[in-house]
Short mmCIF file of C-alpha atoms in Angstrom, two decimals:
data_model
loop_
_atom_site.label_atom_id
_atom_site.label_comp_id
_atom_site.label_asym_id
_atom_site.label_seq_id
_atom_site.Cartn_x
_atom_site.Cartn_y
_atom_site.Cartn_z
CA VAL K 21 -0.11 0.07 -0.15
CA THR K 22 1.44 3.45 -1.20
CA ILE K 23 1.10 5.95 1.75
CA ASN K 24 3.14 8.79 -0.50
CA ALA K 25 5.38 9.07 -3.23
CA THR K 26 8.53 7.77 -0.63
CA THR K 27 6.48 5.54 1.35
CA SER K 28 4.48 2.55 1.69
CA VAL K 29 3.44 -0.66 3.92
CA VAL K 30 3.93 -4.11 2.75
CA PRO K 31 2.03 -7.38 4.55
CA ARG K 32 3.78 -10.02 5.30
CA THR K 33 3.02 -13.07 3.24
CA ASP K 34 2.35 -15.05 7.33
CA ARG K 35 0.13 -12.27 7.90
CA SER K 36 2.18 -11.63 10.94
CA GLY K 37 3.34 -7.79 10.41
CA PHE K 38 4.31 -6.36 8.04
CA ALA K 39 7.11 -3.86 6.49
CA ILE K 40 7.22 0.10 6.16
CA HIS K 41 9.83 0.89 2.84
CA HIS K 42 11.34 4.36 3.01
CA GLN K 43 12.89 6.11 0.25
CA ASN K 44 15.37 9.04 1.60
CA ALA K 45 16.37 12.05 -0.53
CA ASP K 46 20.21 10.59 -0.35
CA GLY K 47 19.12 7.37 -1.74
CA SER K 48 19.24 5.14 1.07
CA GLN K 49 16.20 3.36 2.40
CA PHE K 50 14.55 3.30 5.78
CA VAL K 51 13.04 -0.16 6.36
CA VAL K 52 11.37 -1.00 9.49
CA THR K 53 9.65 -4.51 9.92
CA GLN K 54 7.30 -5.31 12.39
CA ARG K 55 5.50 -9.01 13.16
CA ARG K 56 3.88 -10.42 15.84
CA LEU K 57 5.98 -12.98 18.28
CA SER K 58 4.41 -15.95 19.20
CA ASN K 59 3.50 -14.54 23.36
CA GLY K 60 2.21 -12.17 21.60
CA ALA K 61 4.56 -9.64 21.60
CA PRO K 62 5.94 -7.00 19.13
CA HIS K 63 8.82 -7.37 17.21
CA VAL K 64 10.37 -4.64 15.55
CA VAL K 65 13.45 -4.28 13.54
CA GLY K 66 14.67 -1.46 11.71
CA TYR K 67 17.49 -0.32 9.60
CA LYS K 68 19.32 1.78 6.39
CA GLN K 69 20.30 0.53 3.78
CA ILE K 70 22.52 1.91 2.13
CA ASP K 71 23.36 0.53 -1.05
CA ASP K 72 26.70 1.85 -3.61
CA PRO K 73 26.46 0.10 -7.51
CA ARG K 74 29.50 1.49 -8.75
CA ARG K 75 31.43 -0.52 -5.72
CA GLY K 76 28.81 -3.14 -5.65
CA VAL K 77 28.49 -2.76 -1.63
CA THR K 78 25.50 -2.85 0.21
CA THR K 79 25.19 -1.60 3.71
CA ARG K 80 22.63 -2.06 6.78
CA ILE K 81 22.74 -0.01 9.49
CA TYR K 82 20.76 -1.45 12.09
CA SER K 83 18.91 0.63 15.16
CA ASN K 84 20.08 -1.73 17.51
CA GLY K 85 23.77 -0.83 16.64
CA TYR K 86 24.74 -4.20 14.50
CA ARG K 87 25.95 -3.33 10.87
CA VAL K 88 26.16 -5.45 7.90
CA THR K 89 28.23 -4.90 4.89
CA ALA K 90 28.19 -7.23 1.49
CA GLY K 91 30.71 -6.57 -1.20
CA ARG K 92 31.17 -8.24 -4.31
CA ASP K 93 34.00 -10.39 -2.62
CA PHE K 94 33.34 -9.76 1.45
CA ASP K 95 31.13 -9.57 4.43
CA SER K 96 31.48 -7.98 7.04
CA ARG K 97 29.90 -8.19 10.94
CA SER K 98 30.37 -5.04 13.66
CA VAL K 99 28.60 -4.17 16.54
CA HIS K 100 28.45 -0.29 17.76
CA GLY K 101 31.18 0.93 19.38
CA GLY K 102 33.42 -2.80 18.51
CA PRO K 103 35.53 -4.17 15.98
CA THR K 104 34.52 -5.24 11.96
CA PHE K 105 34.38 -8.36 11.33
CA VAL K 106 35.20 -9.51 7.66
CA SER K 107 35.31 -13.11 6.06
CA TYR K 108 36.28 -12.64 2.31
CA ARG K 109 35.47 -15.06 -0.66
CA SER K 110 39.03 -16.13 -0.26
CA GLY K 111 38.45 -17.63 3.14
CA LEU K 112 40.56 -15.38 4.80
CA HIS K 113 39.23 -13.20 7.28
CA ALA K 114 40.48 -9.96 9.12
CA ALA K 115 38.99 -7.37 11.81
CA VAL K 116 39.49 -3.82 12.32
CA LEU K 117 39.41 -1.48 15.37
CA SER K 118 36.79 1.51 15.17
CA ASN K 119 39.99 3.54 15.21
CA GLY K 120 40.45 1.81 11.78
CA LYS K 121 43.58 0.28 13.09
CA PRO K 122 43.49 -3.45 12.40
CA MET K 123 42.87 -6.07 15.40
CA PHE K 124 43.93 -9.07 13.17
CA ARG K 125 44.16 -10.03 9.12
CA GLU K 126 45.29 -13.46 7.28
CA GLY K 127 47.41 -14.31 5.07
CA PHE K 128 48.49 -17.42 2.74
CA ALA K 129 51.16 -19.38 3.87
CA VAL K 130 53.20 -22.96 3.12
CA ILE K 131 54.53 -24.75 6.50
CA ARG K 132 56.11 -27.88 6.69
CA GLY K 133 54.05 -30.41 8.46
CA VAL K 134 55.25 -32.70 11.03
CA ASP K 135 55.12 -35.60 8.44
CA GLY K 136 57.78 -33.43 6.65
CA HIS K 137 55.69 -32.30 3.92
CA GLU K 138 54.62 -28.95 3.05
CA HIS K 139 51.00 -27.55 3.83
CA ARG K 140 48.85 -25.14 2.60
CA VAL K 141 47.96 -23.02 6.16
CA ILE K 142 46.64 -20.03 6.95
CA GLN K 143 47.79 -17.49 9.11
CA ARG K 144 46.02 -14.69 11.48
CA THR K 145 48.05 -12.26 12.69
CA VAL K 146 46.48 -10.78 15.52
CA TYR K 147 47.98 -7.10 17.27
CA ALA K 148 45.16 -6.93 19.66
CA ARG K 149 42.47 -8.07 22.00
CA MET K 150 39.19 -6.32 23.42
CA VAL K 151 39.40 -6.08 26.99
CA HIS K 152 36.23 -4.22 28.61
CA GLY K 153 35.22 -2.83 25.60
CA SER K 154 38.58 -1.38 24.70
CA PRO K 155 41.18 -2.82 22.40
CA VAL K 156 44.44 -4.18 24.08
CA PHE K 157 47.89 -4.24 22.02
CA PHE K 158 49.88 -7.18 22.01
CA ALA K 159 53.63 -6.36 22.59
CA ALA K 160 54.79 -8.62 19.71
CA PRO K 161 51.98 -9.68 17.56
CA ALA K 162 50.20 -12.87 18.00
CA VAL K 163 50.36 -15.61 14.97
CA ARG K 164 47.77 -18.26 14.61
CA VAL K 165 47.75 -21.03 12.78
CA TYR K 166 44.61 -22.75 10.76
CA ASP K 167 44.55 -26.47 8.73
CA VAL K 168 42.80 -26.18 5.57
CA VAL K 169 40.34 -29.26 5.48
CA PRO K 170 36.93 -30.61 3.52
CA ILE K 171 34.15 -30.94 5.85
CA TYR K 172 30.99 -32.23 3.78
CA GLY K 173 32.98 -31.05 0.61
CA ALA K 174 33.68 -27.81 1.46
CA PRO K 175 37.16 -26.54 2.51
CA VAL K 176 36.91 -24.83 6.14
CA TYR K 177 39.88 -23.44 8.41
CA LEU K 178 40.91 -25.82 11.47
CA TYR K 179 42.65 -23.79 14.55
CA ARG K 180 46.08 -25.77 15.12
CA PRO K 181 47.25 -25.07 18.37
CA PRO K 182 50.92 -24.77 19.41
CA LEU K 183 52.35 -27.37 21.45
CA PHE K 184 53.24 -26.69 24.40
CA GLU K 185 55.98 -27.51 27.47
CA SER K 186 54.29 -30.38 29.86
CA ILE K 187 54.54 -27.70 32.34
CA PHE K 188 52.13 -25.46 31.40
CA TYR K 189 48.88 -27.86 31.67
CA ARG K 190 50.28 -28.71 34.99
CA PRO K 191 48.28 -26.56 37.32
CA PHE K 192 45.10 -27.62 35.31
CA TRP K 193 45.46 -31.37 36.32
CA THR K 194 44.90 -30.73 40.41
CA PRO K 195 43.75 -28.33 42.39
CA PHE K 196 45.29 -24.72 43.13
CA ALA K 197 47.41 -24.90 45.83
CA VAL K 198 45.75 -21.49 46.69
CA VAL K 199 42.04 -21.05 46.23
CA VAL K 200 41.40 -17.91 44.31
CA ALA K 201 38.41 -16.47 46.12
CA VAL K 202 35.66 -14.38 44.19
CA THR K 203 36.64 -10.96 45.76
CA PRO K 204 36.82 -7.27 44.08
CA ASP K 205 40.65 -7.77 44.11
CA CYS K 206 40.61 -11.14 42.33
CA VAL K 207 42.69 -10.32 39.09
CA ILE K 208 41.29 -13.15 37.61
CA CYS K 209 37.70 -13.66 38.30
CA PRO K 210 34.82 -13.37 35.70
CA ALA K 211 33.89 -10.03 34.88
CA PRO K 212 30.27 -9.26 36.10
CA VAL K 213 29.07 -9.10 32.33
CA VAL K 214 27.80 -12.67 33.08
CA ALA K 215 25.58 -13.67 36.32
CA PHE K 216 25.86 -17.58 37.03
CA ALA K 217 22.49 -19.04 38.22
CA ALA K 218 24.94 -20.43 40.99
CA PRO K 219 27.49 -18.08 41.74
CA VAL K 220 30.77 -19.58 43.58
CA THR K 221 32.80 -17.64 46.27
CA ARG K 222 36.31 -19.34 45.19
CA TYR K 223 37.47 -20.99 43.04
CA VAL K 224 39.42 -24.49 43.96
CA ASN K 225 39.36 -26.90 40.37
CA PRO K 226 41.47 -24.70 37.87
CA ILE K 227 39.33 -26.11 34.90
CA ASP K 228 36.06 -24.41 37.01
CA LEU K 229 37.57 -21.00 36.71
CA VAL K 230 38.70 -21.46 32.90
CA GLY K 231 35.21 -22.95 31.94
CA ASP K 232 33.96 -19.76 33.57
CA LEU K 233 36.26 -17.29 31.97
CA GLN K 234 35.37 -19.10 28.28
CA ILE K 235 32.11 -17.82 29.01
CA SER K 236 32.17 -14.74 30.61
CA THR K 237 35.35 -13.41 28.42
CA ALA K 238 33.41 -14.38 25.40
CA PHE K 239 30.31 -11.82 26.57
CA ASP K 240 32.79 -9.25 27.52
CA ASP K 241 34.12 -9.02 23.86
CA GLY K 242 30.46 -8.93 22.54
CA ALA K 243 29.59 -6.45 24.55
CA VAL K 244 29.00 -2.77 23.96
CA TYR K 245 30.45 -0.56 27.17
CA PRO K 246 30.38 3.43 26.84
CA GLN K 247 32.73 5.31 24.74
CA PRO K 248 35.14 7.75 26.07
CA LEU K 249 33.39 11.21 24.82
CA ALA K 250 34.93 12.22 21.48
CA THR K 251 36.06 8.92 20.09
CA LEU K 252 31.91 7.52 19.24
CA GLN K 253 29.75 10.64 19.37
CA ASP K 254 29.32 11.58 16.00
CA ASP K 255 28.57 7.56 15.66
CA ASP K 256 26.61 7.76 18.51
CA ALA K 257 24.53 11.24 17.54
CA ALA K 258 24.12 8.94 14.13
CA LEU K 259 22.73 6.34 15.35
CA ALA K 260 19.80 8.27 17.54
CA GLU K 261 18.98 10.84 14.38
CA MET K 262 18.34 7.27 12.87
CA ARG K 263 16.01 5.96 15.23
CA ASN K 264 14.75 9.15 15.32
CA GLN K 265 13.47 9.46 11.69
CA MET K 266 12.55 5.62 11.78
CA SER K 267 10.02 6.48 15.20
CA ASP K 268 8.86 9.76 12.84
CA LEU K 269 8.30 7.50 9.83
CA GLN K 270 6.14 5.44 12.00
CA ARG K 271 4.17 7.86 13.95
CA GLN K 272 3.14 9.28 9.76
CA VAL K 273 1.85 5.72 8.80
CA SER K 274 0.16 4.98 11.70
CA THR K 275 -1.43 8.63 11.33
CA SER K 276 -2.29 8.06 7.38
CA VAL K 277 -4.12 4.33 8.57
CA GLU K 278 -6.75 6.59 9.74
CA THR K 279 -7.45 7.91 7.09
CA ASN K 280 -6.02 5.20 3.65
CA ASN K 281 -9.27 3.24 4.13
CA LEU K 282 -7.35 0.70 1.79
CA LEU K 283 -4.19 0.97 4.70
CA LYS K 284 -7.21 0.58 7.10
CA ALA K 285 -8.82 -2.86 5.61
CA GLN K 286 -4.86 -4.23 5.02
CA PHE K 287 -4.74 -3.38 8.81
CA ALA K 288 -7.59 -4.91 9.83
CA ASP K 289 -7.69 -7.62 7.46
CA GLN K 290 -4.51 -8.87 10.22
CA GLY K 291 -5.77 -7.86 13.23
CA THR K 292 -3.26 -4.87 13.23
CA GLN K 293 -4.71 -1.30 14.42
CA ALA K 294 -3.38 1.70 14.98
CA ARG K 295 -2.42 1.55 18.65
CA ASP K 296 -0.35 -1.81 17.59
CA LEU K 297 1.58 0.85 15.79
CA GLN K 298 2.19 2.77 18.18
CA ALA K 299 3.30 0.74 20.17
CA GLN K 300 5.77 -0.45 17.60
CA VAL K 301 6.87 3.47 17.85
CA ASP K 302 7.26 2.27 21.27
CA ALA K 303 8.87 -0.65 21.05
CA LEU K 304 11.73 0.98 19.12
CA LYS K 305 12.33 4.22 20.65
CA SER K 306 12.88 2.15 23.64
CA GLN K 307 15.84 0.13 21.35
CA GLN K 308 17.12 3.35 22.84
CA THR K 309 17.60 2.95 26.49
CA ILE K 310 18.53 -1.04 26.00
CA SER K 311 20.97 -1.51 28.77
CA ASN K 312 23.69 -3.89 26.80
CA MET K 313 25.22 -4.16 30.49
CA ALA K 314 22.68 -5.74 31.90
CA PRO K 315 24.57 -9.31 32.48
CA VAL K 316 23.66 -12.18 30.65
CA GLN K 317 22.05 -14.80 32.85
CA VAL K 318 23.34 -18.85 32.60
CA PRO K 319 22.25 -21.47 33.44
CA GLU K 320 23.90 -24.14 35.75
CA GLU K 321 23.57 -26.61 33.52
CA VAL K 322 24.62 -24.47 30.20
CA ARG K 323 27.74 -23.85 32.85
CA GLN K 324 28.70 -27.34 33.61
CA GLN K 325 28.50 -28.37 30.18
CA ILE K 326 30.63 -25.57 29.18
CA ARG K 327 33.19 -26.67 32.31
CA GLN K 328 33.25 -30.25 30.56
CA GLN K 329 34.10 -28.84 26.70
CA VAL K 330 36.70 -26.97 28.11
CA ARG K 331 37.97 -29.92 30.07
CA LEU K 332 38.02 -31.75 26.89
CA SER K 333 39.69 -28.68 25.17
CA ILE K 334 42.89 -28.48 27.33
CA ALA K 335 43.69 -32.41 26.83
CA GLN K 336 43.27 -32.33 23.10
CA HIS K 337 45.15 -29.23 23.50
CA GLN K 338 48.20 -31.26 25.03
CA ASN K 339 47.73 -33.85 22.86
CA GLY K 340 47.73 -31.70 19.72
CA HIS K 341 44.36 -32.96 18.29
CA LEU K 342 42.23 -30.34 16.30
CA LEU K 343 39.11 -29.58 17.63
CA ALA K 344 37.08 -30.11 14.45
CA LEU K 345 33.24 -29.68 13.13
CA SER K 346 33.22 -33.58 11.90
CA ASP K 347 34.32 -34.78 14.83
CA VAL K 348 32.19 -33.04 17.21
CA ILE K 349 28.87 -34.21 14.18
CA ALA K 350 30.07 -37.42 14.99
CA SER K 351 30.74 -38.19 18.46
CA GLY K 352 28.00 -39.49 20.28
CA TYR K 353 27.94 -36.23 22.28
CA ALA K 354 26.55 -33.36 19.30
CA LYS K 355 23.48 -33.81 20.31
CA ILE K 356 24.35 -31.52 24.10
CA TYR K 357 27.60 -29.66 22.43
CA ILE K 358 27.21 -26.13 23.04
CA PHE K 359 28.94 -23.97 20.25
CA GLN K 360 30.03 -20.29 21.14
CA ALA K 361 30.20 -17.22 18.48
CA ALA K 362 32.97 -16.05 18.38
CA ALA K 363 32.48 -12.83 15.90
CA PRO K 364 29.31 -11.10 15.19
CA LEU K 365 27.22 -13.17 12.90
CA SER K 366 23.77 -12.61 11.22
CA VAL K 367 21.27 -15.64 10.90
CA SER K 368 18.06 -16.22 9.49
CA ASP K 369 14.84 -17.71 11.97
CA VAL K 370 14.04 -20.70 10.89
CA ASP K 371 10.14 -20.30 11.09
CA SER K 372 10.17 -16.43 10.11
CA GLY K 373 12.50 -15.77 7.83
CA ASP K 374 13.51 -12.72 9.70
CA GLU K 375 17.26 -11.68 10.66
CA CYS K 376 18.77 -11.72 14.27
CA PHE K 377 22.20 -11.54 15.11
CA LEU K 378 24.39 -13.73 16.99
CA ASN K 379 27.44 -12.19 19.11
CA THR K 380 30.47 -13.03 20.43
CA GLY K 381 30.03 -15.66 23.49
CA ASP K 382 25.98 -16.31 22.42
CA LEU K 383 25.74 -20.25 23.17
CA ILE K 384 23.87 -22.10 20.65
CA ALA K 385 23.57 -26.11 20.30
CA PHE K 386 22.34 -28.29 17.17
CA ALA K 387 18.39 -28.24 16.99
CA LYS K 388 18.63 -30.93 14.37
CA ILE K 389 22.40 -33.04 13.58
CA PRO K 390 24.17 -32.09 10.03
CA THR K 391 23.44 -34.71 7.53
CA GLY K 392 26.22 -33.40 5.27
CA ASP K 393 23.67 -32.53 2.69
CA SER K 394 23.20 -29.16 2.93
CA PRO K 395 26.13 -25.85 3.76
CA VAL K 396 23.59 -25.00 6.87
CA THR K 397 22.43 -26.32 9.89
CA GLN K 398 19.64 -25.85 12.05
CA MET K 399 20.90 -24.46 15.50
CA LYS K 400 19.03 -23.55 18.65
CA VAL K 401 19.67 -19.98 21.14
CA ILE K 402 20.66 -21.55 24.12
CA THR K 403 21.84 -18.20 26.28
CA SER K 404 22.24 -15.00 24.22
CA ALA K 405 22.95 -11.06 24.74
CA ALA K 406 20.28 -8.50 25.01
CA ASN K 407 20.48 -7.94 21.75
CA SER K 408 20.80 -11.12 20.15
CA CYS K 409 18.74 -13.47 18.47
CA GLN K 410 16.86 -14.13 21.60
CA SER K 411 16.65 -18.20 23.42
CA LYS K 412 14.83 -21.51 22.09
CA GLN K 413 15.45 -19.15 18.53
CA VAL K 414 16.07 -21.33 16.27
CA VAL K 415 18.13 -20.08 13.33
CA ASP K 416 20.10 -21.49 10.02
CA VAL K 417 23.68 -21.20 10.91
CA PRO K 418 26.56 -22.32 8.24
CA LEU K 419 29.00 -24.66 8.89
CA THR K 420 31.88 -23.08 7.98
CA ASP K 421 30.79 -20.27 11.34
CA LEU K 422 30.30 -23.29 13.31
CA GLN K 423 33.85 -24.37 12.56
CA GLU K 424 34.65 -21.14 13.06
CA MET K 425 32.90 -20.98 16.88
CA LEU K 426 35.41 -23.84 17.31
CA ASN K 427 38.11 -22.44 16.20
CA GLY K 428 37.16 -19.08 18.73
CA PHE K 429 36.70 -21.44 21.13
CA SER K 430 39.85 -23.80 21.52
CA GLU K 431 41.67 -20.63 21.29
CA ARG K 432 39.63 -18.88 24.20
CA VAL K 433 40.69 -21.83 26.24
CA GLU K 434 43.95 -21.49 25.47
CA ASP K 435 44.59 -17.54 26.18
CA ASN K 436 42.71 -18.12 29.42
CA MET K 437 45.02 -21.57 30.51
CA LYS K 438 47.76 -18.79 29.95
CA ARG K 439 45.95 -16.01 31.86
CA VAL K 440 45.32 -18.36 34.96
CA ASN K 441 48.58 -19.74 34.50
CA SER K 442 50.61 -15.77 34.91
CA CYS K 443 48.33 -15.15 37.78
CA ILE K 444 49.22 -18.26 39.83
CA SER K 445 52.82 -17.99 38.94
CA ALA K 446 52.55 -14.22 39.79
CA PRO K 447 54.40 -13.16 43.26
CA GLY K 448 50.90 -11.47 44.62
CA GLY K 449 48.64 -14.51 43.04
CA CYS K 450 45.22 -13.96 41.40
CA SER K 451 44.29 -10.74 44.08
CA ARG K 452 45.21 -7.90 44.08
CA ALA K 453 46.07 -7.33 47.71
CA MET Z 25 -94.87 -31.09 102.97
CA ARG Z 26 -94.36 -28.85 100.15
CA ALA Z 27 -92.80 -30.11 97.65
CA PRO Z 28 -88.82 -28.48 96.68
CA VAL Z 29 -89.23 -25.63 94.80
CA PRO Z 30 -86.28 -25.95 91.84
CA GLN Z 31 -83.95 -23.20 92.60
CA SER Z 32 -82.24 -21.75 90.14
CA VAL Z 33 -78.59 -22.48 89.68
CA PRO Z 34 -76.32 -20.55 87.45
CA ARG Z 35 -75.21 -21.82 84.62
CA GLN Z 36 -71.37 -22.65 84.49
CA VAL Z 37 -70.12 -22.34 81.88
CA PRO Z 38 -66.39 -24.98 80.89
CA PRO Z 39 -63.23 -22.24 80.55
CA ALA Z 40 -63.05 -24.39 76.63
CA LEU Z 41 -66.32 -23.95 74.96
CA ALA Z 42 -65.83 -20.00 76.90
CA ALA Z 43 -62.81 -19.66 74.91
CA ALA Z 44 -64.42 -21.34 71.94
CA THR Z 45 -67.17 -19.10 72.67
CA GLY Z 46 -64.63 -16.15 73.06
CA THR Z 47 -63.17 -17.44 69.70
CA ARG Z 48 -66.22 -17.31 67.67
CA HIS Z 49 -66.31 -13.43 69.02
CA ASN Z 50 -63.17 -12.85 67.45
CA PRO Z 51 -62.76 -14.22 64.25
CA TRP Z 52 -59.55 -11.96 62.80
CA VAL Z 53 -57.51 -13.92 65.67
CA TRP Z 54 -58.16 -17.71 64.15
CA ALA Z 55 -58.08 -16.38 60.51
CA GLY Z 56 -54.62 -14.40 60.99
CA ALA Z 57 -53.34 -17.01 63.29
CA SER Z 58 -54.51 -20.17 60.16
CA ALA Z 59 -52.99 -17.28 57.95
CA LEU Z 60 -49.72 -17.65 60.04
CA THR Z 61 -49.79 -20.69 59.99
CA VAL Z 62 -50.42 -21.90 55.87
CA VAL Z 63 -47.49 -18.98 55.42
CA LEU Z 64 -45.29 -20.96 57.81
CA LEU Z 65 -45.53 -24.08 56.13
CA GLY Z 66 -45.54 -22.70 52.83
CA GLY Z 67 -42.41 -21.19 53.43
CA VAL Z 68 -41.07 -24.12 55.18
CA GLY Z 69 -42.32 -26.47 52.58
CA TYR Z 70 -40.49 -23.22 50.03
CA TRP Z 71 -37.56 -23.08 51.41
CA GLY Z 72 -37.13 -27.04 51.37
CA TRP Z 73 -38.21 -27.34 47.99
CA ILE Z 74 -35.89 -24.23 47.10
CA ASN Z 75 -32.96 -25.78 48.73
CA LYS Z 76 -33.37 -29.54 46.87
CA LEU Z 77 -33.05 -27.60 44.20
CA ALA Z 78 -29.97 -26.18 44.80
CA ASN Z 79 -28.62 -29.39 46.23
CA ASP Z 80 -29.71 -31.06 43.10
CA GLU Z 81 -28.20 -28.16 41.23
CA THR Z 82 -24.37 -28.36 43.30
CA ALA Z 83 -24.56 -32.26 42.86
CA ARG Z 84 -25.29 -31.61 39.26
CA ARG Z 85 -22.73 -29.28 39.18
CA LEU Z 86 -20.26 -30.65 40.89
CA ALA Z 87 -20.70 -34.29 39.02
CA GLN Z 88 -20.26 -31.84 36.09
CA LEU Z 89 -17.04 -30.84 37.00
CA SER Z 90 -16.26 -33.70 38.27
CA GLU Z 91 -16.83 -35.58 34.99
CA VAL Z 92 -15.05 -32.34 33.44
CA SER Z 93 -12.42 -33.08 35.48
CA GLN Z 94 -12.16 -36.82 34.75
CA HIS Z 95 -12.14 -35.89 31.37
CA ARG Z 96 -9.42 -33.22 31.51
CA GLY Z 97 -7.10 -35.45 34.01
CA ALA Z 98 -8.01 -38.59 31.50
CA GLU Z 99 -6.78 -36.11 28.21
CA ALA Z 100 -3.53 -35.23 30.57
CA ALA Z 101 -3.09 -38.48 31.18
CA ALA Z 102 -3.07 -39.75 27.46
CA ALA Z 103 -0.74 -36.69 26.29
CA ASP Z 104 1.76 -38.09 28.95
CA ALA Z 105 1.24 -41.21 28.29
CA ARG Z 106 2.10 -39.95 24.88
CA ARG Z 107 4.42 -37.44 25.89
CA ALA Z 108 6.67 -40.16 28.58
CA PRO Z 109 8.15 -42.35 26.13
CA GLU Z 110 9.15 -39.14 24.09
CA ASP Z 111 10.69 -37.25 27.06
CA MET Z 112 12.05 -41.18 28.43
CA ALA Z 113 13.55 -41.34 25.05
CA GLU Z 114 14.81 -37.37 25.11
CA ARG Z 115 16.50 -38.07 28.29
CA ALA Z 116 17.83 -41.34 27.60
CA GLN Z 117 19.73 -39.79 24.74
CA ILE Z 118 20.72 -36.94 26.95
CA ALA Z 119 22.56 -39.36 29.19
CA ALA Z 120 23.94 -41.12 26.83
CA ALA Z 121 25.70 -38.19 24.91
CA GLN Z 122 26.83 -37.19 28.21
CA ALA Z 123 28.18 -40.75 28.74
CA ALA Z 124 29.94 -40.20 25.26
CA LEU Z 125 31.63 -37.13 26.22
CA ASN Z 126 32.49 -38.42 29.73
CA LYS Z 127 34.49 -41.13 28.16
CA GLN Z 128 36.04 -39.02 24.91
CA ILE Z 129 37.12 -36.33 28.52
CA THR Z 130 38.91 -39.22 29.53
CA GLU Z 131 40.45 -41.21 26.63
CA GLU Z 132 41.92 -37.26 26.05
CA GLU Z 133 42.86 -37.01 29.89
CA ASN Z 134 44.57 -40.57 29.74
CA LEU Z 135 46.49 -40.04 26.80
CA ALA Z 136 47.62 -36.73 27.82
CA LYS Z 137 48.87 -37.39 31.20
CA ALA Z 138 50.71 -40.30 29.80
CA ARG Z 139 52.66 -38.58 27.49
CA ALA Z 140 53.36 -35.61 30.45
CA GLY Z 141 54.30 -38.62 31.95
CA MET Z 142 51.92 -38.22 35.03
CA LYS Z 143 50.98 -41.87 34.63
#
């Protein structure tokens, strides 16, 4: 239904909602979609789409701060203020900090394996990591190596962990010599970005600590922290302005429903009334006040499962065994295995086809174990942050992204083992006091 | 001899007859009492009848409720019966998966400890 020369409303084919399209004077487009969830609550997604036909690049800036760009030979995803993660068609990846500096970049290389043969691998050079929303640069860049192996006929990249001396792993086979008390002075305890269902007051078992760090550090990487003034002021203002424009657009459509009989009939056919549109306006406006800093609630069974997977990962690391998706699928434990998003990811809901986001740290599991007949599989969201796909939602995820999640999991276990090792060997232990 | 002269004997009226005589004198009282009796009897009868109806209605409703409850219970039991094997199968699958994960952990840890010379 045409509202005016620049705005139209398109009902969804499943009659669960509608989309407002608005052409801006600068050639960009606003799209605001609303549908009613199974629990009756309105679900609103708004984005601005900017097309650059000359470069073949399309960028979508979402009202919740996500940004997705698709180009001819790459696509990228970012969360407002966080790094931009780029995937190239060549199979290589890169991440760029919000200030334009590289966080990591990848290249192909040939190395001689333990079998004496040369192998083509991917080398990732990591310059910095995010800590509480800010980049921390390494004194010397770290290099990670990925083997290229086929899974169901498609090439995927498996993280090959470096082998450390056995003394590196020893602290994880026995309880801590000095118990790590969970106090504000604890320098290694999980950040309050997550809330465990059964909080602990101390860590006796190092694997419990690494397991909890595995969850908390990932959600911390994905969290949006308030930025210092002037660093993101322009971006913040642009996002706020975009939300206001979308709210104005919704208000305009809401008013038109009263006077446009065709529109009114369309909406009545869907059981939608002007007050629903008003609720939609309010829902979008409320996105401005959603606190990303609300801790992510982590159920105890999820925490215990991650601890088990960390335990397995530590042993595999020591044995030089790779964490491969094909092994997880073929194992008897695929049903309970939890995957952790290693970077922002745009996915689609299996039922509605709607787009939603998985952010770093979000936990998902197989809704259906892959059989190799499709490059994507259905995953159920187990635990997720505020602006991510909702818990219990079933989404389609490419198998290559699942392998990247496993790579990220192994790398994070390795990083957290290093942190625990350096903490327990420090003169003051793991406490500031 | 003189024949005895009959003496005038004052008439004695039995008290009951006297009351009857009094009643006869006040028909409104009689009518009122009768009406009151009829009303009272009617009231008692009406109360009994209503009460019986209410009891019947309550009994009917209770029976209906019981029937609905039994029906729902049967439905729930049937649903549970349908779901129970699925739940049991689901639980069994999860238990088997946990056992498989534990086995894999044990194998990897044993290998790792052996390599580290800890076993």
